[in-house]
Amino acid sequence: MVDLSTTYLGLNLKNPLVASASPLSEKVETVNKMEEAGIAAVVMYSLFEEQIIHESLELDHFLFYGSESSAEIDSFYPQSGKYTLKAEAYIETLKKIKQSVNIPVIGSLNGVSTGGWIKYARKIEDAGADALELNLYFLPTNPALTAKQIEETYITLVSDVRKSIKIPLAVKLSPFFTSIPNISKRLVEAGANGLVLFNRFYQPDLDLENLEVTPNLVLSTSNELRLPLRWIAILYGQIKTDLALTSGIHTAEDVLKACMAGASVAMTASELLANGIDRVPAILADMENWMTGHEYESIKQMKGSLSQKAVKEPAVFERANYMKVLNSFKTLP
Ligand SMILES: Cc1cc2nc3c(=O)[nH]c(=O)nc-3n(C[C@H](O)[C@H](O)[C@H](O)COP(=O)(O)O)c2cc1C
């Protein structure tokens, strides 16, 4: 028997497969099913700053996840394919989930600026959450706003949330920073106990026939794994924090790659939304088979073994490799 256990944010987990924030955590029964299937922990869907301060629900949904979604995703929503639960209902759902499962449950707040709304971090803690994930997502459209200003807003928010709770705090960020290592370091200094890389942006498309913007949501594929994989491999060992990989986890191989890059956990949403919760035991069984076949005894043993610090050719993660990759591309005869 291989040992799949791992630790994340000080929590002991039976394996590294975690359900990332999605409509799958809206219903207690679905979380029960995920626990039975073997998921190690669940991140709740987010409570948005805008929901708390009663601003436009439509806007946040459009920016974050698109206002239209596919049939399989719609089936997970309580009504009309939109988030309808408000702040207090969120806390109630979290309490119910905590009462009915034994696996760790991580609450999720999604916001940009510090303010009264962050009192919900404490409410999430009081509701029994084992940790909190803070999703930082801001889409700058004003050319006058500088990267420095935006990053300072993030740092203030993280430090204020950190001060208001005792449970571990993870920060989920996007890949759109000029220096990911620098912002990561500062977020950790501001009090983040873990970093979740990366938030996935839902890009609106243009409908040429109807001359409209179509903000539809497309689920990920394993190809999207490469971006967080590279950055986790670069950050592992350099930034003293727990790393969680999100975006593109669909198979056992994806989870194993995440761990070898240095992630403590691999989070998945699209795979479970598209192919069902039964994928959890299948992925776990495939992981065990692969590890047995390759003589690995534990996840701990493989963690970070393909990080930038550990590989023979660290430049493969850097610019030096860029030219080599371009030159290796062969055009068709
Ligand atoms: C329908 C849907 C809803 C989501 N809702 C949230 C959310 O409320 N908060 C959050 O931080 N991420 C949310 N996400 C992002 C996922 O947690 C995850 O980070 C992202 O989908 C990338 O992982 P994947 O490739 O496994 O889908 C959502 C994703 C989907 C597909």
mmCIF file of C-alpha atoms and ligand atoms in Angstrom:
data_model
loop_
_atom_site.group_PDB
_atom_site.id
_atom_site.type_symbol
_atom_site.label_atom_id
_atom_site.label_comp_id
_atom_site.label_asym_id
_atom_site.label_seq_id
_atom_site.Cartn_x
_atom_site.Cartn_y
_atom_site.Cartn_z
ATOM 1 C CA MET A 1 0.000 0.000 0.000
ATOM 2 C CA VAL A 2 1.356 3.418 -0.921
ATOM 3 C CA ASP A 3 0.939 6.344 1.442
ATOM 4 C CA LEU A 4 -1.028 9.106 -0.258
ATOM 5 C CA SER A 5 -1.191 11.360 2.793
ATOM 6 C CA THR A 6 -0.064 14.971 2.727
ATOM 7 C CA THR A 7 -0.345 18.103 4.827
ATOM 8 C CA TYR A 8 -1.774 21.410 3.698
ATOM 9 C CA LEU A 9 -2.164 24.540 5.845
ATOM 10 C CA GLY A 10 -1.345 22.437 8.884
ATOM 11 C CA LEU A 11 -4.192 20.023 8.078
ATOM 12 C CA ASN A 12 -3.465 16.317 7.794
ATOM 13 C CA LEU A 13 -5.043 15.061 4.584
ATOM 14 C CA LYS A 14 -5.458 11.446 3.511
ATOM 15 C CA ASN A 15 -4.437 12.281 -0.053
ATOM 16 C CA PRO A 16 -3.576 15.372 -2.137
ATOM 17 C CA LEU A 17 -6.849 15.524 -4.129
ATOM 18 C CA VAL A 18 -8.963 18.473 -2.984
ATOM 19 C CA ALA A 19 -12.204 19.808 -4.477
ATOM 20 C CA SER A 20 -11.583 23.448 -5.396
ATOM 21 C CA ALA A 21 -14.203 26.138 -5.032
ATOM 22 C CA SER A 22 -17.151 25.425 -7.323
ATOM 23 C CA PRO A 23 -20.914 24.856 -7.241
ATOM 24 C CA LEU A 24 -20.123 21.304 -6.049
ATOM 25 C CA SER A 25 -19.969 22.671 -2.495
ATOM 26 C CA GLU A 26 -23.348 24.395 -2.631
ATOM 27 C CA LYS A 27 -25.231 21.349 -1.409
ATOM 28 C CA VAL A 28 -24.460 19.315 1.694
ATOM 29 C CA GLU A 29 -25.378 16.061 -0.144
ATOM 30 C CA THR A 30 -22.840 16.747 -2.896
ATOM 31 C CA VAL A 31 -20.100 17.360 -0.331
ATOM 32 C CA ASN A 32 -21.109 14.101 1.398
ATOM 33 C CA LYS A 33 -20.752 12.309 -1.932
ATOM 34 C CA MET A 34 -17.316 13.813 -2.480
ATOM 35 C CA GLU A 35 -16.234 12.675 0.985
ATOM 36 C CA GLU A 36 -17.516 9.141 0.322
ATOM 37 C CA ALA A 37 -15.677 9.159 -3.011
ATOM 38 C CA GLY A 38 -12.414 9.837 -1.190
ATOM 39 C CA ILE A 39 -11.770 13.555 -1.681
ATOM 40 C CA ALA A 40 -9.338 14.758 0.993
ATOM 41 C CA ALA A 41 -10.821 18.216 1.617
ATOM 42 C CA VAL A 42 -13.311 20.628 0.094
ATOM 43 C CA VAL A 43 -13.000 24.320 -0.644
ATOM 44 C CA MET A 44 -16.403 25.997 -0.508
ATOM 45 C CA TYR A 45 -17.632 28.147 -3.400
ATOM 46 C CA SER A 46 -16.813 31.803 -2.739
ATOM 47 C CA LEU A 47 -18.664 34.450 -0.910
ATOM 48 C CA PHE A 48 -17.959 37.609 -2.880
ATOM 49 C CA GLU A 49 -17.164 41.040 -1.502
ATOM 50 C CA GLU A 50 -19.920 42.397 -3.731
ATOM 51 C CA GLN A 51 -22.443 39.947 -2.309
ATOM 52 C CA ILE A 52 -21.619 41.065 1.182
ATOM 53 C CA ILE A 53 -21.731 44.766 0.490
ATOM 54 C CA HIS A 54 -24.860 44.316 -1.661
ATOM 55 C CA GLU A 55 -23.442 45.594 -4.880
ATOM 56 C CA SER A 56 -24.031 44.133 -8.291
ATOM 57 C CA LEU A 57 -24.228 40.374 -8.217
ATOM 58 C CA GLU A 58 -24.484 40.346 -11.963
ATOM 59 C CA LEU A 59 -21.187 42.160 -12.380
ATOM 60 C CA ASP A 60 -19.157 39.853 -10.215
ATOM 61 C CA HIS A 61 -20.558 36.807 -11.885
ATOM 62 C CA PHE A 62 -19.860 38.170 -15.326
ATOM 63 C CA LEU A 63 -16.288 39.084 -14.405
ATOM 64 C CA PHE A 64 -15.468 35.889 -12.624
ATOM 65 C CA TYR A 65 -17.342 33.052 -14.185
ATOM 66 C CA GLY A 66 -19.447 34.323 -17.047
ATOM 67 C CA SER A 67 -23.189 34.712 -17.006
ATOM 68 C CA GLU A 68 -23.927 31.698 -19.151
ATOM 69 C CA SER A 69 -22.679 28.274 -18.388
ATOM 70 C CA SER A 70 -22.867 24.808 -19.862
ATOM 71 C CA ALA A 71 -25.704 22.379 -19.197
ATOM 72 C CA GLU A 72 -23.720 20.204 -16.846
ATOM 73 C CA ILE A 73 -22.731 23.201 -14.761
ATOM 74 C CA ASP A 74 -26.251 24.619 -14.725
ATOM 75 C CA SER A 75 -27.467 21.417 -13.160
ATOM 76 C CA PHE A 76 -25.378 22.179 -10.093
ATOM 77 C CA TYR A 77 -26.926 25.571 -9.513
ATOM 78 C CA PRO A 78 -29.965 25.853 -7.291
ATOM 79 C CA GLN A 79 -31.762 28.168 -9.710
ATOM 80 C CA SER A 80 -31.259 29.720 -13.123
ATOM 81 C CA GLY A 81 -27.541 29.008 -13.299
ATOM 82 C CA LYS A 82 -26.527 31.808 -10.962
ATOM 83 C CA TYR A 83 -25.168 32.126 -7.508
ATOM 84 C CA THR A 84 -28.116 33.127 -5.386
ATOM 85 C CA LEU A 85 -26.998 32.419 -1.868
ATOM 86 C CA LYS A 86 -26.199 35.511 0.097
ATOM 87 C CA ALA A 87 -23.758 36.038 2.893
ATOM 88 C CA GLU A 88 -25.762 34.672 5.835
ATOM 89 C CA ALA A 89 -27.033 31.721 3.831
ATOM 90 C CA TYR A 90 -23.407 30.951 2.973
ATOM 91 C CA ILE A 91 -22.518 30.735 6.642
ATOM 92 C CA GLU A 92 -25.512 28.456 7.288
ATOM 93 C CA THR A 93 -24.499 26.151 4.428
ATOM 94 C CA LEU A 94 -20.947 26.012 5.747
ATOM 95 C CA LYS A 95 -22.200 25.090 9.239
ATOM 96 C CA LYS A 96 -24.366 22.309 7.810
ATOM 97 C CA ILE A 97 -21.504 20.968 5.717
ATOM 98 C CA LYS A 98 -19.179 21.005 8.711
ATOM 99 C CA GLN A 99 -21.730 19.082 10.763
ATOM 100 C CA SER A 100 -22.110 16.382 8.174
ATOM 101 C CA VAL A 101 -18.561 15.620 7.003
ATOM 102 C CA ASN A 102 -15.282 14.671 8.678
ATOM 103 C CA ILE A 103 -12.929 15.960 6.005
ATOM 104 C CA PRO A 104 -11.562 19.501 6.346
ATOM 105 C CA VAL A 105 -13.728 22.240 4.853
ATOM 106 C CA ILE A 106 -12.078 25.434 3.658
ATOM 107 C CA GLY A 107 -14.221 28.557 3.417
ATOM 108 C CA SER A 108 -13.701 30.948 0.516
ATOM 109 C CA LEU A 109 -13.898 34.708 0.304
ATOM 110 C CA ASN A 110 -13.463 36.529 -2.965
ATOM 111 C CA GLY A 111 -12.580 40.181 -2.929
ATOM 112 C CA VAL A 112 -10.185 43.004 -3.613
ATOM 113 C CA SER A 113 -10.318 45.724 -1.000
ATOM 114 C CA THR A 114 -10.221 45.680 2.750
ATOM 115 C CA GLY A 115 -13.310 46.927 4.589
ATOM 116 C CA GLY A 116 -16.256 45.921 6.700
ATOM 117 C CA TRP A 117 -16.985 42.904 4.499
ATOM 118 C CA ILE A 118 -13.963 41.052 5.841
ATOM 119 C CA LYS A 119 -15.841 40.441 9.082
ATOM 120 C CA TYR A 120 -17.126 37.426 7.164
ATOM 121 C CA ALA A 121 -13.670 35.882 7.526
ATOM 122 C CA ARG A 122 -14.363 35.636 11.264
ATOM 123 C CA LYS A 123 -17.902 34.386 10.618
ATOM 124 C CA ILE A 124 -16.480 31.653 8.390
ATOM 125 C CA GLU A 125 -14.059 30.731 11.165
ATOM 126 C CA ASP A 126 -16.866 30.724 13.753
ATOM 127 C CA ALA A 127 -18.965 28.503 11.462
ATOM 128 C CA GLY A 128 -16.268 25.860 11.851
ATOM 129 C CA ALA A 129 -14.157 26.208 8.711
ATOM 130 C CA ASP A 130 -10.788 24.517 9.036
ATOM 131 C CA ALA A 131 -9.101 27.208 6.946
ATOM 132 C CA LEU A 132 -9.966 30.148 4.731
ATOM 133 C CA GLU A 133 -9.074 30.670 1.091
ATOM 134 C CA LEU A 134 -9.018 34.289 -0.022
ATOM 135 C CA ASN A 135 -9.402 34.688 -3.756
ATOM 136 C CA LEU A 136 -7.806 37.924 -4.960
ATOM 137 C CA TYR A 137 -9.182 38.886 -8.308
ATOM 138 C CA PHE A 138 -9.309 42.322 -9.733
ATOM 139 C CA LEU A 139 -9.580 43.168 -13.386
ATOM 140 C CA PRO A 140 -8.000 46.589 -13.916
ATOM 141 C CA THR A 141 -9.573 48.586 -16.741
ATOM 142 C CA ASN A 142 -8.395 52.042 -15.636
ATOM 143 C CA PRO A 143 -5.005 52.929 -17.207
ATOM 144 C CA ALA A 144 -4.266 55.333 -14.353
ATOM 145 C CA LEU A 145 -4.201 52.542 -11.797
ATOM 146 C CA THR A 146 -0.698 51.136 -11.316
ATOM 147 C CA ALA A 147 0.391 47.588 -10.566
ATOM 148 C CA LYS A 148 1.964 48.885 -7.351
ATOM 149 C CA GLN A 149 -1.343 50.341 -6.168
ATOM 150 C CA ILE A 150 -3.212 47.135 -6.920
ATOM 151 C CA GLU A 151 -0.620 44.947 -5.235
ATOM 152 C CA GLU A 152 -0.621 47.171 -2.163
ATOM 153 C CA THR A 153 -4.388 46.799 -1.954
ATOM 154 C CA TYR A 154 -3.959 43.020 -2.037
ATOM 155 C CA ILE A 155 -1.279 43.066 0.649
ATOM 156 C CA THR A 156 -3.410 45.239 2.936
ATOM 157 C CA LEU A 157 -6.382 42.942 2.425
ATOM 158 C CA VAL A 158 -4.371 39.807 3.208
ATOM 159 C CA SER A 159 -2.834 41.345 6.286
ATOM 160 C CA ASP A 160 -6.233 42.580 7.562
ATOM 161 C CA VAL A 161 -7.881 39.200 6.988
ATOM 162 C CA ARG A 162 -4.942 37.477 8.681
ATOM 163 C CA LYS A 163 -5.391 39.673 11.749
ATOM 164 C CA SER A 164 -9.084 38.910 11.979
ATOM 165 C CA ILE A 165 -8.861 35.088 12.101
ATOM 166 C CA LYS A 166 -6.840 32.346 13.789
ATOM 167 C CA ILE A 167 -7.430 29.552 11.250
ATOM 168 C CA PRO A 168 -4.896 29.090 8.420
ATOM 169 C CA LEU A 169 -5.243 31.448 5.477
ATOM 170 C CA ALA A 170 -4.530 30.527 1.859
ATOM 171 C CA VAL A 171 -4.447 33.131 -0.907
ATOM 172 C CA LYS A 172 -5.631 32.232 -4.395
ATOM 173 C CA LEU A 173 -4.097 34.414 -7.045
ATOM 174 C CA SER A 174 -4.092 34.877 -10.772
ATOM 175 C CA PRO A 175 -1.051 34.353 -13.015
ATOM 176 C CA PHE A 176 -1.189 37.976 -14.184
ATOM 177 C CA PHE A 177 1.602 39.551 -12.157
ATOM 178 C CA THR A 178 4.868 40.928 -13.496
ATOM 179 C CA SER A 179 6.775 39.042 -10.803
ATOM 180 C CA ILE A 180 5.004 36.035 -9.368
ATOM 181 C CA PRO A 181 7.883 35.218 -6.975
ATOM 182 C CA ASN A 182 7.840 38.747 -5.558
ATOM 183 C CA ILE A 183 4.080 39.006 -5.007
ATOM 184 C CA SER A 184 4.124 35.474 -3.564
ATOM 185 C CA LYS A 185 6.823 36.431 -1.077
ATOM 186 C CA ARG A 186 4.959 39.571 -0.031
ATOM 187 C CA LEU A 187 1.641 37.751 0.352
ATOM 188 C CA VAL A 188 3.332 35.225 2.620
ATOM 189 C CA GLU A 189 4.978 38.014 4.619
ATOM 190 C CA ALA A 190 1.538 39.628 4.949
ATOM 191 C CA GLY A 191 0.257 36.454 6.596
ATOM 192 C CA ALA A 192 -0.729 33.916 3.938
ATOM 193 C CA ASN A 193 -0.036 30.354 5.132
ATOM 194 C CA GLY A 194 -0.513 28.936 1.655
ATOM 195 C CA LEU A 195 -0.780 30.039 -1.972
ATOM 196 C CA VAL A 196 -3.280 28.600 -4.448
ATOM 197 C CA LEU A 197 -1.992 28.883 -8.019
ATOM 198 C CA PHE A 198 -3.811 29.851 -10.190
ATOM 199 C CA ASN A 199 -7.234 31.299 -10.368
ATOM 200 C CA ARG A 200 -8.655 30.702 -13.828
ATOM 201 C CA PHE A 201 -10.069 33.685 -15.687
ATOM 202 C CA TYR A 202 -13.143 33.253 -17.774
ATOM 203 C CA GLN A 203 -12.622 35.200 -20.956
ATOM 204 C CA PRO A 204 -15.602 36.681 -22.752
ATOM 205 C CA ASP A 205 -15.902 35.903 -26.464
ATOM 206 C CA LEU A 206 -17.481 37.955 -29.254
ATOM 207 C CA ASP A 207 -20.524 36.727 -31.133
ATOM 208 C CA LEU A 208 -20.082 38.042 -34.683
ATOM 209 C CA GLU A 209 -23.636 37.263 -35.806
ATOM 210 C CA ASN A 210 -25.422 39.022 -32.961
ATOM 211 C CA LEU A 211 -22.667 41.576 -32.304
ATOM 212 C CA GLU A 212 -22.631 40.701 -28.652
ATOM 213 C CA VAL A 213 -20.174 39.774 -25.960
ATOM 214 C CA THR A 214 -20.715 36.166 -24.924
ATOM 215 C CA PRO A 215 -19.303 35.488 -21.488
ATOM 216 C CA ASN A 216 -19.614 31.707 -21.567
ATOM 217 C CA LEU A 217 -17.678 29.422 -19.291
ATOM 218 C CA VAL A 218 -15.393 26.789 -20.762
ATOM 219 C CA LEU A 219 -14.098 24.073 -18.453
ATOM 220 C CA SER A 220 -10.355 23.413 -18.343
ATOM 221 C CA THR A 221 -8.270 20.645 -19.916
ATOM 222 C CA SER A 222 -5.033 19.073 -18.666
ATOM 223 C CA ASN A 223 -3.081 21.447 -20.966
ATOM 224 C CA GLU A 224 -3.794 24.269 -18.531
ATOM 225 C CA LEU A 225 -1.790 22.451 -15.900
ATOM 226 C CA ARG A 226 1.502 23.658 -17.332
ATOM 227 C CA LEU A 227 1.227 27.260 -16.176
ATOM 228 C CA PRO A 228 0.689 26.545 -12.459
ATOM 229 C CA LEU A 229 3.062 23.569 -12.678
ATOM 230 C CA ARG A 230 5.951 25.757 -13.779
ATOM 231 C CA TRP A 231 5.349 28.407 -11.131
ATOM 232 C CA ILE A 232 4.932 25.886 -8.342
ATOM 233 C CA ALA A 233 8.201 24.271 -9.430
ATOM 234 C CA ILE A 234 9.892 27.687 -9.319
ATOM 235 C CA LEU A 235 8.421 28.770 -5.969
ATOM 236 C CA TYR A 236 8.874 25.463 -4.146
ATOM 237 C CA GLY A 237 11.652 25.764 -1.595
ATOM 238 C CA GLN A 238 12.140 29.480 -2.301
ATOM 239 C CA ILE A 239 8.977 30.724 -0.620
ATOM 240 C CA LYS A 240 8.320 29.027 2.688
ATOM 241 C CA THR A 241 4.633 28.318 2.334
ATOM 242 C CA ASP A 242 2.258 25.550 1.291
ATOM 243 C CA LEU A 243 1.448 25.501 -2.398
ATOM 244 C CA ALA A 244 -1.819 24.272 -3.896
ATOM 245 C CA LEU A 245 -2.179 23.728 -7.623
ATOM 246 C CA THR A 246 -5.465 24.594 -9.299
ATOM 247 C CA SER A 247 -6.240 24.644 -13.060
ATOM 248 C CA GLY A 248 -6.028 21.611 -15.264
ATOM 249 C CA ILE A 249 -6.118 18.741 -12.750
ATOM 250 C CA HIS A 250 -8.006 15.982 -14.567
ATOM 251 C CA THR A 251 -6.041 12.749 -14.154
ATOM 252 C CA ALA A 252 -3.811 10.846 -11.723
ATOM 253 C CA GLU A 253 -0.802 11.939 -13.778
ATOM 254 C CA ASP A 254 -1.820 15.575 -13.308
ATOM 255 C CA VAL A 255 -1.956 15.143 -9.518
ATOM 256 C CA LEU A 256 1.414 13.348 -9.479
ATOM 257 C CA LYS A 257 2.988 16.114 -11.572
ATOM 258 C CA ALA A 258 1.596 18.733 -9.171
ATOM 259 C CA CYS A 259 3.174 16.918 -6.207
ATOM 260 C CA MET A 260 6.506 16.443 -7.950
ATOM 261 C CA ALA A 261 6.575 20.150 -8.825
ATOM 262 C CA GLY A 262 6.136 20.883 -5.115
ATOM 263 C CA ALA A 263 2.400 21.248 -4.489
ATOM 264 C CA SER A 264 1.017 19.996 -1.191
ATOM 265 C CA VAL A 265 -2.374 19.449 -2.802
ATOM 266 C CA ALA A 266 -3.925 19.354 -6.275
ATOM 267 C CA MET A 267 -7.330 20.969 -6.533
ATOM 268 C CA THR A 268 -9.904 20.042 -9.116
ATOM 269 C CA ALA A 269 -13.218 21.474 -10.294
ATOM 270 C CA SER A 270 -13.707 21.065 -14.066
ATOM 271 C CA GLU A 271 -13.043 17.308 -14.038
ATOM 272 C CA LEU A 272 -15.664 16.653 -11.375
ATOM 273 C CA LEU A 273 -18.175 19.032 -12.942
ATOM 274 C CA ALA A 274 -17.779 17.475 -16.385
ATOM 275 C CA ASN A 275 -17.314 13.799 -15.537
ATOM 276 C CA GLY A 276 -18.796 13.378 -12.097
ATOM 277 C CA ILE A 277 -17.660 12.668 -8.577
ATOM 278 C CA ASP A 278 -16.865 9.042 -9.504
ATOM 279 C CA ARG A 279 -13.690 10.386 -11.027
ATOM 280 C CA VAL A 280 -12.306 10.829 -7.486
ATOM 281 C CA PRO A 281 -11.856 7.103 -6.676
ATOM 282 C CA ALA A 282 -10.676 6.461 -10.232
ATOM 283 C CA ILE A 283 -7.975 9.143 -9.989
ATOM 284 C CA LEU A 284 -6.876 7.907 -6.555
ATOM 285 C CA ALA A 285 -6.676 4.287 -7.756
ATOM 286 C CA ASP A 286 -4.670 5.341 -10.821
ATOM 287 C CA MET A 287 -2.286 7.263 -8.571
ATOM 288 C CA GLU A 288 -1.729 4.215 -6.398
ATOM 289 C CA ASN A 289 -1.115 2.023 -9.436
ATOM 290 C CA TRP A 290 1.351 4.445 -10.933
ATOM 291 C CA MET A 291 3.215 4.832 -7.664
ATOM 292 C CA THR A 292 3.375 1.083 -7.084
ATOM 293 C CA GLY A 293 4.569 0.515 -10.659
ATOM 294 C CA HIS A 294 7.269 3.162 -10.223
ATOM 295 C CA GLU A 295 8.258 2.087 -6.725
ATOM 296 C CA TYR A 296 7.180 5.186 -4.885
ATOM 297 C CA GLU A 297 6.099 4.599 -1.310
ATOM 298 C CA SER A 298 4.561 7.938 -0.513
ATOM 299 C CA ILE A 299 3.490 11.325 -1.806
ATOM 300 C CA LYS A 300 5.870 12.932 0.690
ATOM 301 C CA GLN A 301 8.742 11.119 -0.987
ATOM 302 C CA MET A 302 7.931 12.599 -4.407
ATOM 303 C CA LYS A 303 7.012 16.120 -3.250
ATOM 304 C CA GLY A 304 9.169 18.720 -4.975
ATOM 305 C CA SER A 305 11.325 16.074 -6.683
ATOM 306 C CA LEU A 306 10.844 17.853 -10.010
ATOM 307 C CA SER A 307 10.928 21.395 -8.639
ATOM 308 C CA GLN A 308 13.430 23.836 -10.058
ATOM 309 C CA LYS A 309 15.763 23.266 -7.117
ATOM 310 C CA ALA A 310 15.744 19.506 -7.569
ATOM 311 C CA VAL A 311 16.040 18.978 -11.318
ATOM 312 C CA LYS A 312 19.400 18.491 -13.062
ATOM 313 C CA GLU A 313 18.643 21.286 -15.536
ATOM 314 C CA PRO A 314 16.984 24.124 -13.564
ATOM 315 C CA ALA A 315 17.186 26.366 -16.641
ATOM 316 C CA VAL A 316 14.407 24.320 -18.191
ATOM 317 C CA PHE A 317 12.018 26.446 -16.121
ATOM 318 C CA GLU A 318 13.644 29.692 -17.240
ATOM 319 C CA ARG A 319 14.183 31.902 -20.249
ATOM 320 C CA ALA A 320 17.256 29.910 -21.264
ATOM 321 C CA ASN A 321 14.997 27.139 -22.400
ATOM 322 C CA TYR A 322 12.789 29.396 -24.497
ATOM 323 C CA MET A 323 15.099 29.537 -27.513
ATOM 324 C CA LYS A 324 15.764 25.802 -27.297
ATOM 325 C CA VAL A 325 12.052 25.054 -27.373
ATOM 326 C CA LEU A 326 11.456 27.359 -30.329
ATOM 327 C CA ASN A 327 14.351 25.817 -32.212
ATOM 328 C CA SER A 328 13.163 22.305 -31.490
ATOM 329 C CA PHE A 329 9.913 22.933 -33.364
ATOM 330 C CA LYS A 330 10.024 21.138 -36.699
ATOM 331 C CA THR A 331 7.896 22.386 -39.570
ATOM 332 C CA LEU A 332 6.178 19.774 -41.682
ATOM 333 C CA PRO A 333 8.179 18.651 -44.769
HETATM 334 C C1 LIG B 1 -18.549 26.702 -12.388
HETATM 335 C C2 LIG B 1 -17.349 27.141 -11.624
HETATM 336 C C3 LIG B 1 -17.513 27.906 -10.476
HETATM 337 C C4 LIG B 1 -16.407 28.330 -9.754
HETATM 338 N N1 LIG B 1 -16.588 29.060 -8.625
HETATM 339 C C5 LIG B 1 -15.498 29.478 -7.922
HETATM 340 C C6 LIG B 1 -15.650 30.233 -6.737
HETATM 341 O O1 LIG B 1 -16.752 30.504 -6.268
HETATM 342 N N2 LIG B 1 -14.516 30.657 -6.110
HETATM 343 C C7 LIG B 1 -13.258 30.365 -6.558
HETATM 344 O O2 LIG B 1 -12.265 30.760 -5.930
HETATM 345 N N3 LIG B 1 -13.088 29.639 -7.681
HETATM 346 C C8 LIG B 1 -14.161 29.197 -8.362
HETATM 347 N N4 LIG B 1 -13.994 28.474 -9.496
HETATM 348 C C9 LIG B 1 -12.605 28.180 -9.956
HETATM 349 C C10 LIG B 1 -12.173 26.786 -9.497
HETATM 350 O O3 LIG B 1 -12.106 26.697 -8.097
HETATM 351 C C11 LIG B 1 -10.797 26.417 -10.069
HETATM 352 O O4 LIG B 1 -9.795 27.225 -9.479
HETATM 353 C C12 LIG B 1 -10.722 26.579 -11.577
HETATM 354 O O5 LIG B 1 -11.885 26.086 -12.207
HETATM 355 C C13 LIG B 1 -9.517 25.839 -12.137
HETATM 356 O O6 LIG B 1 -9.562 24.460 -11.804
HETATM 357 P P1 LIG B 1 -10.060 23.331 -12.848
HETATM 358 O O7 LIG B 1 -9.140 23.383 -14.006
HETATM 359 O O8 LIG B 1 -9.951 22.059 -12.069
HETATM 360 O O9 LIG B 1 -11.461 23.672 -13.208
HETATM 361 C C14 LIG B 1 -15.093 27.993 -10.211
HETATM 362 C C15 LIG B 1 -14.948 27.209 -11.348
HETATM 363 C C16 LIG B 1 -16.047 26.776 -12.056
HETATM 364 C C17 LIG B 1 -15.832 25.934 -13.275
#
